[in-house]
CSV table of N, CA and C in Angstrom, one decimal:
chain,number,residue,atom,x,y,z
A,18,UNK,N,-20.4,11.7,15.9
A,18,UNK,CA,-21.2,12.5,16.6
A,18,UNK,C,-20.2,13.6,17.2
A,19,UNK,N,-20.7,15.0,16.8
A,19,UNK,CA,-20.2,15.8,17.5
A,19,UNK,C,-20.6,16.1,18.6
A,20,UNK,N,-19.9,16.4,19.5
A,20,UNK,CA,-19.9,17.0,21.0
A,20,UNK,C,-20.3,18.4,21.1
A,21,UNK,N,-21.5,18.8,21.7
A,21,UNK,CA,-22.2,20.1,21.8
A,21,UNK,C,-21.3,21.0,22.7
A,22,UNK,N,-21.8,22.0,22.9
A,22,UNK,CA,-20.9,22.8,23.7
A,22,UNK,C,-21.0,22.7,25.0
A,23,UNK,N,-22.1,22.1,25.4
A,23,UNK,CA,-22.4,21.7,26.9
A,23,UNK,C,-21.7,20.3,27.1
A,24,UNK,N,-21.2,19.7,26.2
A,24,UNK,CA,-20.4,18.3,26.3
A,24,UNK,C,-19.0,18.2,26.4
A,25,UNK,N,-18.5,17.7,27.2
A,25,UNK,CA,-17.1,17.5,27.2
A,25,UNK,C,-16.5,16.5,25.9
A,26,UNK,N,-15.5,17.0,25.2
A,26,UNK,CA,-14.9,16.0,24.4
A,26,UNK,C,-14.0,15.0,24.9
A,27,UNK,N,-14.6,13.7,25.3
A,27,UNK,CA,-13.8,12.8,26.1
A,27,UNK,C,-12.7,12.1,24.8
A,28,UNK,N,-11.9,11.4,25.5
A,28,UNK,CA,-10.6,10.6,24.5
A,28,UNK,C,-11.6,9.4,23.7
A,29,UNK,N,-12.6,9.1,24.3
A,29,UNK,CA,-13.3,7.9,23.5
A,29,UNK,C,-14.0,8.7,22.1
A,30,UNK,N,-14.6,9.8,22.3
A,30,UNK,CA,-15.3,10.5,21.3
A,30,UNK,C,-14.2,10.8,20.3
A,31,UNK,N,-13.1,11.6,20.7
A,31,UNK,CA,-12.2,12.1,19.8
A,31,UNK,C,-11.3,10.8,19.0
A,32,UNK,N,-11.4,9.6,19.6
A,32,UNK,CA,-10.6,8.7,19.0
A,32,UNK,C,-11.8,8.1,17.8
A,33,UNK,N,-12.9,8.0,18.4
A,33,UNK,CA,-14.0,7.9,17.3
A,33,UNK,C,-14.0,8.7,15.9
A,34,UNK,N,-13.8,10.0,16.1
A,34,UNK,CA,-13.8,11.2,15.2
A,34,UNK,C,-12.6,10.9,14.6
A,35,UNK,N,-11.4,10.5,14.9
A,35,UNK,CA,-10.2,10.5,14.2
A,35,UNK,C,-10.3,9.1,13.2
A,36,UNK,N,-10.8,8.3,14.0
A,36,UNK,CA,-11.0,7.0,13.0
A,36,UNK,C,-12.3,7.2,11.7
A,37,UNK,N,-13.1,8.0,12.3
A,37,UNK,CA,-14.0,8.0,11.2
A,37,UNK,C,-13.5,8.7,9.8
A,38,UNK,N,-12.8,10.0,10.5
A,38,UNK,CA,-11.9,10.7,9.3
A,38,UNK,C,-11.0,10.1,8.3
A,39,UNK,N,-10.1,9.3,9.1
A,39,UNK,CA,-9.0,8.2,8.7
A,39,UNK,C,-9.4,7.6,7.7
A,40,UNK,N,-10.5,6.6,7.9
A,40,UNK,CA,-10.9,5.5,7.6
A,40,UNK,C,-12.3,5.7,6.4
A,41,UNK,N,-13.3,6.2,7.2
A,41,UNK,CA,-14.8,6.2,6.3
A,41,UNK,C,-14.6,7.3,5.3
A,42,UNK,N,-14.3,8.6,5.9
A,42,UNK,CA,-14.4,9.8,5.0
A,42,UNK,C,-13.8,9.6,3.9
A,43,UNK,N,-12.5,9.2,3.9
A,43,UNK,CA,-11.9,9.0,2.4
A,43,UNK,C,-12.0,8.0,1.6
A,44,UNK,N,-12.9,6.8,2.0
A,44,UNK,CA,-13.3,5.8,1.0
A,44,UNK,C,-13.9,6.0,-0.4
A,45,UNK,N,-14.8,7.1,-0.4
A,45,UNK,CA,-15.2,7.3,-1.8
A,45,UNK,C,-14.4,8.0,-2.6
A,46,UNK,N,-13.4,8.7,-1.9
A,46,UNK,CA,-12.1,9.2,-2.6
A,46,UNK,C,-11.4,8.7,-3.4
A,47,UNK,N,-10.9,7.5,-2.2
A,47,UNK,CA,-9.9,6.5,-2.7
A,47,UNK,C,-10.5,5.6,-4.1
A,48,UNK,N,-11.8,5.2,-3.7
A,48,UNK,CA,-12.4,4.5,-4.8
A,48,UNK,C,-12.3,5.1,-5.9
A,49,UNK,N,-12.9,6.2,-6.0
A,49,UNK,CA,-12.8,7.2,-7.3
A,49,UNK,C,-11.4,7.2,-8.0
A,50,UNK,N,-10.6,7.3,-7.0
A,50,UNK,CA,-9.1,7.5,-7.5
A,50,UNK,C,-8.9,6.3,-8.3
A,51,UNK,N,-9.1,5.1,-7.9
A,51,UNK,CA,-8.6,4.0,-8.4
A,51,UNK,C,-9.4,3.5,-9.4
A,52,UNK,N,-10.8,3.9,-9.5
A,52,UNK,CA,-11.5,3.5,-10.9
A,52,UNK,C,-10.8,4.5,-12.1
A,53,UNK,N,-10.5,5.8,-11.7
A,53,UNK,CA,-10.1,6.6,-12.5
A,53,UNK,C,-8.8,6.1,-13.3
A,54,UNK,N,-8.0,5.8,-12.1
A,54,UNK,CA,-6.4,5.3,-12.4
A,54,UNK,C,-6.3,4.2,-13.3
A,55,UNK,N,-7.3,3.2,-13.0
A,55,UNK,CA,-7.0,2.0,-13.8
A,55,UNK,C,-7.9,2.2,-14.9
A,56,UNK,N,-9.0,2.7,-14.9
A,56,UNK,CA,-9.6,3.0,-16.4
A,56,UNK,C,-9.0,3.7,-17.2
A,57,UNK,N,-8.3,4.5,-16.9
A,57,UNK,CA,-7.4,5.7,-17.9
A,57,UNK,C,-6.3,4.6,-18.4
A,58,UNK,N,-5.8,3.5,-17.9
A,58,UNK,CA,-4.8,2.6,-18.5
A,58,UNK,C,-5.1,1.8,-19.3
A,59,UNK,N,-6.8,1.9,-19.3
A,59,UNK,CA,-7.5,0.7,-20.3
A,59,UNK,C,-8.3,1.5,-21.1
A,60,UNK,N,-7.8,2.0,-22.3
A,60,UNK,CA,-8.6,3.1,-22.9
A,60,UNK,C,-10.0,2.5,-23.4
A,61,UNK,N,-10.3,1.1,-23.9
A,61,UNK,CA,-11.7,0.6,-24.2
A,61,UNK,C,-12.2,0.7,-23.1
A,62,UNK,N,-11.9,0.6,-21.5
A,62,UNK,CA,-12.6,0.8,-20.4
A,62,UNK,C,-13.2,2.2,-20.4
A,63,UNK,N,-12.1,3.0,-20.4
A,63,UNK,CA,-12.5,4.5,-20.0
A,63,UNK,C,-13.4,4.7,-21.3
A,64,UNK,N,-13.5,4.4,-22.4
A,64,UNK,CA,-14.4,4.9,-23.4
A,64,UNK,C,-15.6,4.2,-22.9
A,65,UNK,N,-15.8,3.2,-22.6
A,65,UNK,CA,-16.8,2.5,-22.3
A,65,UNK,C,-17.8,3.1,-20.9
A,66,UNK,N,-16.9,3.6,-20.2
A,66,UNK,CA,-17.5,4.6,-19.1
A,66,UNK,C,-18.0,5.8,-19.4
A,67,UNK,N,-17.3,6.5,-20.2
A,67,UNK,CA,-17.6,7.7,-20.8
A,67,UNK,C,-19.0,7.6,-21.6
A,68,UNK,N,-19.2,6.6,-22.5
A,68,UNK,CA,-20.3,6.3,-23.4
A,68,UNK,C,-21.7,6.2,-22.4
A,69,UNK,N,-21.5,5.2,-21.4
A,69,UNK,CA,-22.3,5.0,-20.6
A,69,UNK,C,-22.9,6.1,-19.7
A,70,UNK,N,-22.0,7.0,-19.4
A,70,UNK,CA,-22.3,8.1,-18.5
A,70,UNK,C,-23.0,9.1,-19.4
A,71,UNK,N,-22.7,9.0,-20.7
A,71,UNK,CA,-23.2,10.2,-21.8
A,71,UNK,C,-24.6,9.7,-22.2
A,72,UNK,N,-25.2,8.7,-21.7
A,72,UNK,CA,-26.3,8.1,-22.1
A,72,UNK,C,-27.4,8.6,-21.7
A,73,UNK,N,-28.7,8.4,-22.1
A,73,UNK,CA,-29.8,8.9,-21.2
A,73,UNK,C,-30.3,8.0,-20.1
A,74,UNK,N,-30.2,6.9,-20.2
A,74,UNK,CA,-30.7,5.9,-19.3
A,74,UNK,C,-29.8,6.0,-18.0
A,75,UNK,N,-30.6,6.0,-16.7
A,75,UNK,CA,-30.0,6.2,-15.5
A,75,UNK,C,-29.1,5.1,-15.0
A,76,UNK,N,-29.6,3.7,-15.6
A,76,UNK,CA,-28.6,2.5,-15.0
A,76,UNK,C,-27.5,2.5,-15.7
A,77,UNK,N,-26.5,2.0,-14.9
A,77,UNK,CA,-25.3,2.0,-15.5
A,77,UNK,C,-24.4,0.8,-15.0
A,78,UNK,N,-24.8,-0.3,-15.6
A,78,UNK,CA,-24.2,-1.4,-15.3
A,78,UNK,C,-22.9,-2.0,-15.5
A,79,UNK,N,-22.4,-1.3,-16.5
A,79,UNK,CA,-20.9,-1.3,-16.8
A,79,UNK,C,-19.9,-0.6,-15.5
A,80,UNK,N,-20.4,0.6,-15.5
A,80,UNK,CA,-19.9,1.5,-14.4
A,80,UNK,C,-20.0,0.9,-13.1
A,81,UNK,N,-20.9,0.2,-12.6
A,81,UNK,CA,-21.2,-0.5,-11.3
A,81,UNK,C,-20.5,-1.6,-11.5
A,82,UNK,N,-20.2,-2.3,-12.5
A,82,UNK,CA,-19.1,-3.5,-12.3
A,82,UNK,C,-17.6,-3.1,-12.0
A,83,UNK,N,-17.5,-2.0,-12.8
A,83,UNK,CA,-16.2,-1.4,-12.9
A,83,UNK,C,-15.9,-1.0,-11.1
A,84,UNK,N,-16.6,-0.4,-10.8
A,84,UNK,CA,-16.7,0.1,-9.2
A,84,UNK,C,-16.2,-1.0,-8.3
A,85,UNK,N,-17.3,-2.2,-8.5
A,85,UNK,CA,-17.0,-3.0,-7.8
A,85,UNK,C,-15.8,-4.1,-7.9
A,86,UNK,N,-15.4,-3.7,-9.1
A,86,UNK,CA,-13.9,-4.6,-9.2
A,86,UNK,C,-12.9,-3.8,-8.6
A,87,UNK,N,-13.1,-2.4,-8.7
A,87,UNK,CA,-12.2,-1.5,-8.1
A,87,UNK,C,-11.9,-1.9,-6.3
A,88,UNK,N,-13.2,-2.1,-6.1
A,88,UNK,CA,-13.4,-2.2,-4.6
A,88,UNK,C,-12.8,-3.6,-4.1
A,89,UNK,N,-12.7,-4.6,-5.1
A,89,UNK,CA,-12.6,-6.0,-5.0
A,89,UNK,C,-11.0,-5.8,-4.8
A,90,UNK,N,-10.3,-5.1,-5.9
A,90,UNK,CA,-8.8,-5.0,-5.9
A,90,UNK,C,-8.4,-4.2,-4.8
A,91,UNK,N,-8.7,-3.1,-4.6
A,91,UNK,CA,-8.1,-2.0,-3.9
A,91,UNK,C,-9.1,-1.7,-2.8
A,92,UNK,N,-9.5,-2.2,-1.8
A,92,UNK,CA,-10.6,-1.7,-0.9
A,92,UNK,C,-10.1,-0.9,0.1
A,93,UNK,N,-10.7,0.4,0.0
A,93,UNK,CA,-10.1,1.4,0.6
A,93,UNK,C,-9.9,1.4,2.1
A,94,UNK,N,-10.7,0.6,2.7
A,94,UNK,CA,-10.5,0.2,4.4
A,94,UNK,C,-9.9,-1.2,4.4
A,95,UNK,N,-8.8,-1.4,4.7
A,95,UNK,CA,-8.1,-2.6,4.9
A,95,UNK,C,-8.2,-3.3,6.3
A,96,UNK,N,-8.4,-2.5,7.4
A,96,UNK,CA,-8.2,-2.8,8.9
A,96,UNK,C,-9.6,-2.4,9.4
A,97,UNK,N,-10.2,-3.3,9.5
A,97,UNK,CA,-11.6,-3.1,10.2
A,97,UNK,C,-11.4,-4.2,11.6
A,98,UNK,N,-11.8,-3.0,12.5
A,98,UNK,CA,-11.6,-3.8,14.1
A,98,UNK,C,-12.7,-4.7,14.3
A,99,UNK,N,-12.5,-6.1,14.8
A,99,UNK,CA,-13.4,-6.7,15.0
A,99,UNK,C,-13.3,-7.3,16.5
A,100,UNK,N,-14.2,-7.2,17.3
A,100,UNK,CA,-14.5,-7.8,18.6
A,100,UNK,C,-15.6,-8.9,19.0
A,101,UNK,N,-15.2,-9.6,19.6
A,101,UNK,CA,-16.1,-11.0,19.8
A,101,UNK,C,-17.2,-10.5,20.7
A,102,UNK,N,-18.3,-11.0,20.5
A,102,UNK,CA,-19.5,-10.7,20.8
A,102,UNK,C,-19.7,-11.7,22.3
A,103,UNK,N,-19.2,-12.8,21.8
A,103,UNK,CA,-19.2,-14.1,22.9
A,103,UNK,C,-18.1,-14.9,22.9
A,104,UNK,N,-17.8,-15.7,23.6
A,104,UNK,CA,-16.7,-16.5,24.0
A,104,UNK,C,-16.6,-17.2,22.6
A,105,UNK,N,-15.2,-17.5,22.1
A,105,UNK,CA,-15.0,-18.4,20.9
A,105,UNK,C,-13.8,-19.4,21.7
A,106,UNK,N,-14.0,-20.4,21.2
A,106,UNK,CA,-12.9,-21.6,21.3
A,106,UNK,C,-12.6,-22.4,20.3
A,107,UNK,N,-11.3,-22.3,19.7
A,107,UNK,CA,-10.7,-23.2,18.6
A,107,UNK,C,-9.4,-23.8,19.1
A,108,UNK,N,-9.4,-25.0,19.0
A,108,UNK,CA,-8.5,-26.4,19.4
A,108,UNK,C,-8.1,-26.0,20.5
A,109,UNK,N,-7.0,-25.3,20.9
A,109,UNK,CA,-6.5,-24.6,22.4
A,109,UNK,C,-6.6,-23.8,22.7
A,110,UNK,N,-7.4,-22.6,22.0
A,110,UNK,CA,-7.2,-21.3,22.1
A,110,UNK,C,-8.6,-21.0,22.8
A,111,UNK,N,-9.0,-20.1,23.4
A,111,UNK,CA,-10.2,-19.7,23.9
A,111,UNK,C,-10.2,-18.0,23.9
A,112,UNK,N,-10.9,-17.2,23.4
A,112,UNK,CA,-11.2,-15.7,23.3
A,112,UNK,C,-12.1,-15.5,24.2
A,113,UNK,N,-12.0,-14.4,24.7
A,113,UNK,CA,-13.0,-14.0,25.9
A,113,UNK,C,-13.8,-12.7,25.0
A,114,UNK,N,-15.0,-12.5,25.2
A,114,UNK,CA,-16.1,-11.6,24.5
A,114,UNK,C,-15.1,-10.1,24.8
A,115,UNK,N,-15.2,-9.2,23.6
A,115,UNK,CA,-14.7,-7.8,23.9
A,115,UNK,C,-12.9,-7.9,23.6
A,116,UNK,N,-12.2,-9.1,22.9
A,116,UNK,CA,-11.2,-8.9,22.4
A,116,UNK,C,-11.3,-9.4,21.1
A,117,UNK,N,-10.0,-8.9,20.3
A,117,UNK,CA,-10.3,-9.3,19.0
A,117,UNK,C,-10.1,-10.8,18.9
A,118,UNK,N,-10.7,-11.6,17.8
A,118,UNK,CA,-10.5,-12.9,17.3
A,118,UNK,C,-9.0,-13.3,16.9
């Protein structure tokens, strides 16, 4: 969310904006780049993607599979912050809510 003219841009809002632009905003472009990079190295994959895109049918199961495989091999966001909602105990370690696991 962007701050309006009447709001102060706090450090928390600024950090959220930076995290969004660094992580989330680039994800589609990174996935597209990996799909193109990997597909052009495999001519039969590239040709099948082109053929499917040129078809009259709106469904694209092969393209969907290629994109999913690119996401599996090269996830665009590798560091997702997790915070505990409730206390967790494992063996001799106890983590409090609000802390990373």
